[in-house]
Amino acid sequence: MNDKSYNVLFICTGNSARSILAEGILNEMGRGRFKAYSAGSHPKGSVHPLSLKTLAAHRIPTGGFHSKSWEEFAQPGAPVMDFVFTVCDQAAGEVCPVWPGQPVSAHWGQPDPAAVEGNEEAQERAFRAAFVTMKRRIELMLALPLDKLDRLAIQQEVRAIGAPAREVA
């Protein structure tokens, strides 16, 4: 991959929480180098309010987010993706559309903060945890020397970023 701007698609089932957080974080941190998008296999139709509240708490712009289908990005004329990341286990197991350009893909699964039950504090804590995890993964990706790695090495690196931590005996 050369020195260019990269398109990245984050996929989740509902496109209301994790994928929205990832889109916002990467667009803020990767400005000029990356353009992030998000979509869902079965979009909920609205963005979870705590997704926007969490992004705003970290001074990330919240305008323009909406829950949309991944089919939008498989249509003619859609931006060609360089990377596609699934951020929930359910979406990782689904049959994805064929993405033009054969993007590098990886699974960066994490628990769904929108599924947390309990009081508002517990829900906000879950969204903060999802934000921190996704931000760390994006920081690791942004640190990769993409212009110096071949496609296979990039594939291995981005998969390792999302891999569960190994237990040490």
PDB file of C-alpha atoms in Angstrom:
ATOM      1  CA  MET A   1       0.000   0.000   0.000  1.00  0.00           C
ATOM      2  CA  ASN A   2       1.314   3.424  -0.814  1.00  0.00           C
ATOM      3  CA  ASP A   3       1.174   6.865   0.759  1.00  0.00           C
ATOM      4  CA  LYS A   4      -2.470   7.727   0.190  1.00  0.00           C
ATOM      5  CA  SER A   5      -5.734   8.236   1.996  1.00  0.00           C
ATOM      6  CA  TYR A   6      -7.334   4.959   3.082  1.00  0.00           C
ATOM      7  CA  ASN A   7     -11.061   4.198   3.264  1.00  0.00           C
ATOM      8  CA  VAL A   8     -12.127   2.082   6.229  1.00  0.00           C
ATOM      9  CA  LEU A   9     -15.518   0.474   6.869  1.00  0.00           C
ATOM     10  CA  PHE A  10     -16.516  -0.660  10.359  1.00  0.00           C
ATOM     11  CA  ILE A  11     -19.341  -3.197  10.383  1.00  0.00           C
ATOM     12  CA  CYS A  12     -21.645  -4.284  13.158  1.00  0.00           C
ATOM     13  CA  THR A  13     -25.096  -5.783  13.145  1.00  0.00           C
ATOM     14  CA  GLY A  14     -27.134  -2.739  14.185  1.00  0.00           C
ATOM     15  CA  ASN A  15     -24.764   0.120  13.295  1.00  0.00           C
ATOM     16  CA  SER A  16     -25.802   2.053  16.380  1.00  0.00           C
ATOM     17  CA  ALA A  17     -22.928   1.760  18.860  1.00  0.00           C
ATOM     18  CA  ARG A  18     -19.523   0.077  18.292  1.00  0.00           C
ATOM     19  CA  SER A  19     -19.235   0.784  14.574  1.00  0.00           C
ATOM     20  CA  ILE A  20     -20.372   4.377  15.117  1.00  0.00           C
ATOM     21  CA  LEU A  21     -17.760   4.869  17.852  1.00  0.00           C
ATOM     22  CA  ALA A  22     -15.061   3.436  15.572  1.00  0.00           C
ATOM     23  CA  GLU A  23     -16.090   5.660  12.663  1.00  0.00           C
ATOM     24  CA  GLY A  24     -15.940   8.771  14.838  1.00  0.00           C
ATOM     25  CA  ILE A  25     -12.620   7.882  16.465  1.00  0.00           C
ATOM     26  CA  LEU A  26     -10.838   7.053  13.208  1.00  0.00           C
ATOM     27  CA  ASN A  27     -12.173  10.107  11.399  1.00  0.00           C
ATOM     28  CA  GLU A  28     -10.848  12.270  14.228  1.00  0.00           C
ATOM     29  CA  MET A  29      -7.493  10.542  14.793  1.00  0.00           C
ATOM     30  CA  GLY A  30      -6.740   9.626  11.189  1.00  0.00           C
ATOM     31  CA  ARG A  31      -7.735  12.923   9.628  1.00  0.00           C
ATOM     32  CA  GLY A  32      -6.080  13.365   6.257  1.00  0.00           C
ATOM     33  CA  ARG A  33      -4.845   9.766   6.136  1.00  0.00           C
ATOM     34  CA  PHE A  34      -8.052   7.808   6.718  1.00  0.00           C
ATOM     35  CA  LYS A  35     -11.741   8.238   5.952  1.00  0.00           C
ATOM     36  CA  ALA A  36     -13.924   6.016   8.112  1.00  0.00           C
ATOM     37  CA  TYR A  37     -17.449   4.792   7.472  1.00  0.00           C
ATOM     38  CA  SER A  38     -19.747   2.468   9.379  1.00  0.00           C
ATOM     39  CA  ALA A  39     -22.638   0.224   8.483  1.00  0.00           C
ATOM     40  CA  GLY A  40     -24.709  -2.668   9.753  1.00  0.00           C
ATOM     41  CA  SER A  41     -25.898  -5.978   8.401  1.00  0.00           C
ATOM     42  CA  HIS A  42     -29.301  -5.254   9.990  1.00  0.00           C
ATOM     43  CA  PRO A  43     -29.182  -1.537  10.865  1.00  0.00           C
ATOM     44  CA  LYS A  44     -31.371  -0.384  13.737  1.00  0.00           C
ATOM     45  CA  GLY A  45     -32.246   2.803  11.906  1.00  0.00           C
ATOM     46  CA  SER A  46     -30.951   5.123  14.608  1.00  0.00           C
ATOM     47  CA  VAL A  47     -27.714   5.786  16.438  1.00  0.00           C
ATOM     48  CA  HIS A  48     -27.716   4.960  20.157  1.00  0.00           C
ATOM     49  CA  PRO A  49     -27.763   8.251  22.109  1.00  0.00           C
ATOM     50  CA  LEU A  50     -24.901   7.075  24.347  1.00  0.00           C
ATOM     51  CA  SER A  51     -22.712   6.591  21.266  1.00  0.00           C
ATOM     52  CA  LEU A  52     -23.052  10.285  20.491  1.00  0.00           C
ATOM     53  CA  LYS A  53     -22.700  11.281  24.153  1.00  0.00           C
ATOM     54  CA  THR A  54     -19.500   9.229  24.458  1.00  0.00           C
ATOM     55  CA  LEU A  55     -17.991  10.706  21.296  1.00  0.00           C
ATOM     56  CA  ALA A  56     -18.894  14.240  22.432  1.00  0.00           C
ATOM     57  CA  ALA A  57     -17.306  13.610  25.837  1.00  0.00           C
ATOM     58  CA  HIS A  58     -14.040  12.950  23.982  1.00  0.00           C
ATOM     59  CA  ARG A  59     -14.432  16.065  21.812  1.00  0.00           C
ATOM     60  CA  ILE A  60     -15.203  14.092  18.681  1.00  0.00           C
ATOM     61  CA  PRO A  61     -17.755  15.706  16.349  1.00  0.00           C
ATOM     62  CA  THR A  62     -21.119  13.933  16.386  1.00  0.00           C
ATOM     63  CA  GLY A  63     -22.829  15.392  13.323  1.00  0.00           C
ATOM     64  CA  GLY A  64     -23.781  13.292  10.340  1.00  0.00           C
ATOM     65  CA  PHE A  65     -23.952   9.871  11.942  1.00  0.00           C
ATOM     66  CA  HIS A  66     -26.804   7.624  10.899  1.00  0.00           C
ATOM     67  CA  SER A  67     -27.520   3.900  11.016  1.00  0.00           C
ATOM     68  CA  LYS A  68     -27.229   2.409   7.528  1.00  0.00           C
ATOM     69  CA  SER A  69     -26.944  -0.895   5.702  1.00  0.00           C
ATOM     70  CA  TRP A  70     -23.658  -2.339   4.547  1.00  0.00           C
ATOM     71  CA  GLU A  71     -25.303  -2.752   1.153  1.00  0.00           C
ATOM     72  CA  GLU A  72     -24.693   0.991   0.575  1.00  0.00           C
ATOM     73  CA  PHE A  73     -20.975   0.250   0.357  1.00  0.00           C
ATOM     74  CA  ALA A  74     -21.298  -2.663  -2.069  1.00  0.00           C
ATOM     75  CA  GLN A  75     -23.152  -0.577  -4.671  1.00  0.00           C
ATOM     76  CA  PRO A  76     -21.589   0.899  -7.817  1.00  0.00           C
ATOM     77  CA  GLY A  77     -20.235   4.361  -7.077  1.00  0.00           C
ATOM     78  CA  ALA A  78     -19.661   3.681  -3.373  1.00  0.00           C
ATOM     79  CA  PRO A  79     -16.247   4.514  -1.951  1.00  0.00           C
ATOM     80  CA  VAL A  80     -13.802   1.647  -2.510  1.00  0.00           C
ATOM     81  CA  MET A  81     -12.656   0.324   0.857  1.00  0.00           C
ATOM     82  CA  ASP A  82      -9.048  -0.397   1.727  1.00  0.00           C
ATOM     83  CA  PHE A  83     -10.001  -1.962   5.066  1.00  0.00           C
ATOM     84  CA  VAL A  84     -13.156  -3.614   6.414  1.00  0.00           C
ATOM     85  CA  PHE A  85     -13.400  -4.418  10.122  1.00  0.00           C
ATOM     86  CA  THR A  86     -16.206  -6.276  11.855  1.00  0.00           C
ATOM     87  CA  VAL A  87     -16.605  -5.084  15.435  1.00  0.00           C
ATOM     88  CA  CYS A  88     -19.203  -7.542  16.682  1.00  0.00           C
ATOM     89  CA  ASP A  89     -19.169 -11.327  16.676  1.00  0.00           C
ATOM     90  CA  GLN A  90     -22.558 -11.666  15.014  1.00  0.00           C
ATOM     91  CA  ALA A  91     -21.598  -9.572  11.987  1.00  0.00           C
ATOM     92  CA  ALA A  92     -18.291 -11.456  11.722  1.00  0.00           C
ATOM     93  CA  GLY A  93     -20.214 -14.689  11.232  1.00  0.00           C
ATOM     94  CA  GLU A  94     -22.551 -13.346   8.557  1.00  0.00           C
ATOM     95  CA  VAL A  95     -22.007 -13.570   4.838  1.00  0.00           C
ATOM     96  CA  CYS A  96     -20.782 -10.131   3.840  1.00  0.00           C
ATOM     97  CA  PRO A  97     -21.290  -8.495   0.480  1.00  0.00           C
ATOM     98  CA  VAL A  98     -18.420  -8.711  -1.968  1.00  0.00           C
ATOM     99  CA  TRP A  99     -16.446  -5.525  -1.457  1.00  0.00           C
ATOM    100  CA  PRO A 100     -14.989  -3.896  -4.564  1.00  0.00           C
ATOM    101  CA  GLY A 101     -11.204  -3.737  -4.499  1.00  0.00           C
ATOM    102  CA  GLN A 102     -10.688  -6.703  -2.142  1.00  0.00           C
ATOM    103  CA  PRO A 103     -10.018  -4.724   1.051  1.00  0.00           C
ATOM    104  CA  VAL A 104      -7.875  -5.975   3.914  1.00  0.00           C
ATOM    105  CA  SER A 105     -10.241  -7.305   6.559  1.00  0.00           C
ATOM    106  CA  ALA A 106     -10.117  -8.246  10.221  1.00  0.00           C
ATOM    107  CA  HIS A 107     -12.395  -8.939  13.152  1.00  0.00           C
ATOM    108  CA  TRP A 108     -12.095  -6.480  16.024  1.00  0.00           C
ATOM    109  CA  GLY A 109     -14.964  -7.842  18.128  1.00  0.00           C
ATOM    110  CA  GLN A 110     -15.953  -6.470  21.479  1.00  0.00           C
ATOM    111  CA  PRO A 111     -19.016  -6.626  23.732  1.00  0.00           C
ATOM    112  CA  ASP A 112     -22.026  -4.564  22.707  1.00  0.00           C
ATOM    113  CA  PRO A 113     -22.395  -1.602  25.065  1.00  0.00           C
ATOM    114  CA  ALA A 114     -25.963  -1.103  23.851  1.00  0.00           C
ATOM    115  CA  ALA A 115     -26.860  -4.546  25.248  1.00  0.00           C
ATOM    116  CA  VAL A 116     -25.848  -3.634  28.806  1.00  0.00           C
ATOM    117  CA  GLU A 117     -28.789  -3.567  31.143  1.00  0.00           C
ATOM    118  CA  GLY A 118     -28.913  -1.673  34.369  1.00  0.00           C
ATOM    119  CA  ASN A 119     -28.842   1.920  35.396  1.00  0.00           C
ATOM    120  CA  GLU A 120     -27.565   4.785  33.280  1.00  0.00           C
ATOM    121  CA  GLU A 121     -24.173   4.744  35.009  1.00  0.00           C
ATOM    122  CA  ALA A 122     -23.622   1.073  34.062  1.00  0.00           C
ATOM    123  CA  GLN A 123     -24.606   1.780  30.482  1.00  0.00           C
ATOM    124  CA  GLU A 124     -22.330   4.820  30.248  1.00  0.00           C
ATOM    125  CA  ARG A 125     -19.472   2.760  31.707  1.00  0.00           C
ATOM    126  CA  ALA A 126     -20.005   0.136  28.984  1.00  0.00           C
ATOM    127  CA  PHE A 127     -19.869   2.784  26.260  1.00  0.00           C
ATOM    128  CA  ARG A 128     -16.702   4.291  27.751  1.00  0.00           C
ATOM    129  CA  ALA A 129     -15.087   0.828  27.839  1.00  0.00           C
ATOM    130  CA  ALA A 130     -16.029   0.207  24.206  1.00  0.00           C
ATOM    131  CA  PHE A 131     -14.626   3.621  23.274  1.00  0.00           C
ATOM    132  CA  VAL A 132     -11.310   2.979  25.050  1.00  0.00           C
ATOM    133  CA  THR A 133     -10.889  -0.440  23.442  1.00  0.00           C
ATOM    134  CA  MET A 134     -11.656   0.858  19.970  1.00  0.00           C
ATOM    135  CA  LYS A 135      -9.446   3.919  20.405  1.00  0.00           C
ATOM    136  CA  ARG A 136      -6.502   1.722  21.418  1.00  0.00           C
ATOM    137  CA  ARG A 137      -6.985  -0.538  18.409  1.00  0.00           C
ATOM    138  CA  ILE A 138      -7.161   2.444  16.097  1.00  0.00           C
ATOM    139  CA  GLU A 139      -4.007   3.919  17.665  1.00  0.00           C
ATOM    140  CA  LEU A 140      -2.206   0.645  16.950  1.00  0.00           C
ATOM    141  CA  MET A 141      -3.433   0.649  13.353  1.00  0.00           C
ATOM    142  CA  LEU A 142      -2.406   4.275  12.850  1.00  0.00           C
ATOM    143  CA  ALA A 143       1.096   3.390  14.075  1.00  0.00           C
ATOM    144  CA  LEU A 144       1.563   0.767  11.351  1.00  0.00           C
ATOM    145  CA  PRO A 145       3.994   1.763   8.588  1.00  0.00           C
ATOM    146  CA  LEU A 146       1.476   0.943   5.864  1.00  0.00           C
ATOM    147  CA  ASP A 147       3.713   2.289   3.114  1.00  0.00           C
ATOM    148  CA  LYS A 148       6.490  -0.119   4.130  1.00  0.00           C
ATOM    149  CA  LEU A 149       4.419  -3.293   4.563  1.00  0.00           C
ATOM    150  CA  ASP A 150       3.101  -5.610   1.881  1.00  0.00           C
ATOM    151  CA  ARG A 151      -0.559  -6.616   1.807  1.00  0.00           C
ATOM    152  CA  LEU A 152      -0.012  -9.910   3.662  1.00  0.00           C
ATOM    153  CA  ALA A 153       1.921  -8.201   6.459  1.00  0.00           C
ATOM    154  CA  ILE A 154      -0.779  -5.539   6.792  1.00  0.00           C
ATOM    155  CA  GLN A 155      -3.430  -8.274   6.935  1.00  0.00           C
ATOM    156  CA  GLN A 156      -1.523 -10.068   9.717  1.00  0.00           C
ATOM    157  CA  GLU A 157      -0.973  -6.870  11.675  1.00  0.00           C
ATOM    158  CA  VAL A 158      -4.590  -5.675  11.621  1.00  0.00           C
ATOM    159  CA  ARG A 159      -5.831  -9.151  12.557  1.00  0.00           C
ATOM    160  CA  ALA A 160      -3.405  -9.247  15.483  1.00  0.00           C
ATOM    161  CA  ILE A 161      -4.732  -5.889  16.715  1.00  0.00           C
ATOM    162  CA  GLY A 162      -8.197  -7.378  17.175  1.00  0.00           C
ATOM    163  CA  ALA A 163      -7.081 -10.781  18.453  1.00  0.00           C
ATOM    164  CA  PRO A 164      -7.992 -11.651  22.031  1.00  0.00           C
ATOM    165  CA  ALA A 165      -5.117 -11.349  24.474  1.00  0.00           C
ATOM    166  CA  ARG A 166      -3.404 -14.643  25.073  1.00  0.00           C
ATOM    167  CA  GLU A 167      -3.317 -15.976  28.592  1.00  0.00           C
ATOM    168  CA  VAL A 168       0.142 -16.377  30.059  1.00  0.00           C
ATOM    169  CA  ALA A 169       0.702 -19.633  31.950  1.00  0.00           C
TER     170      ALA A 169
END
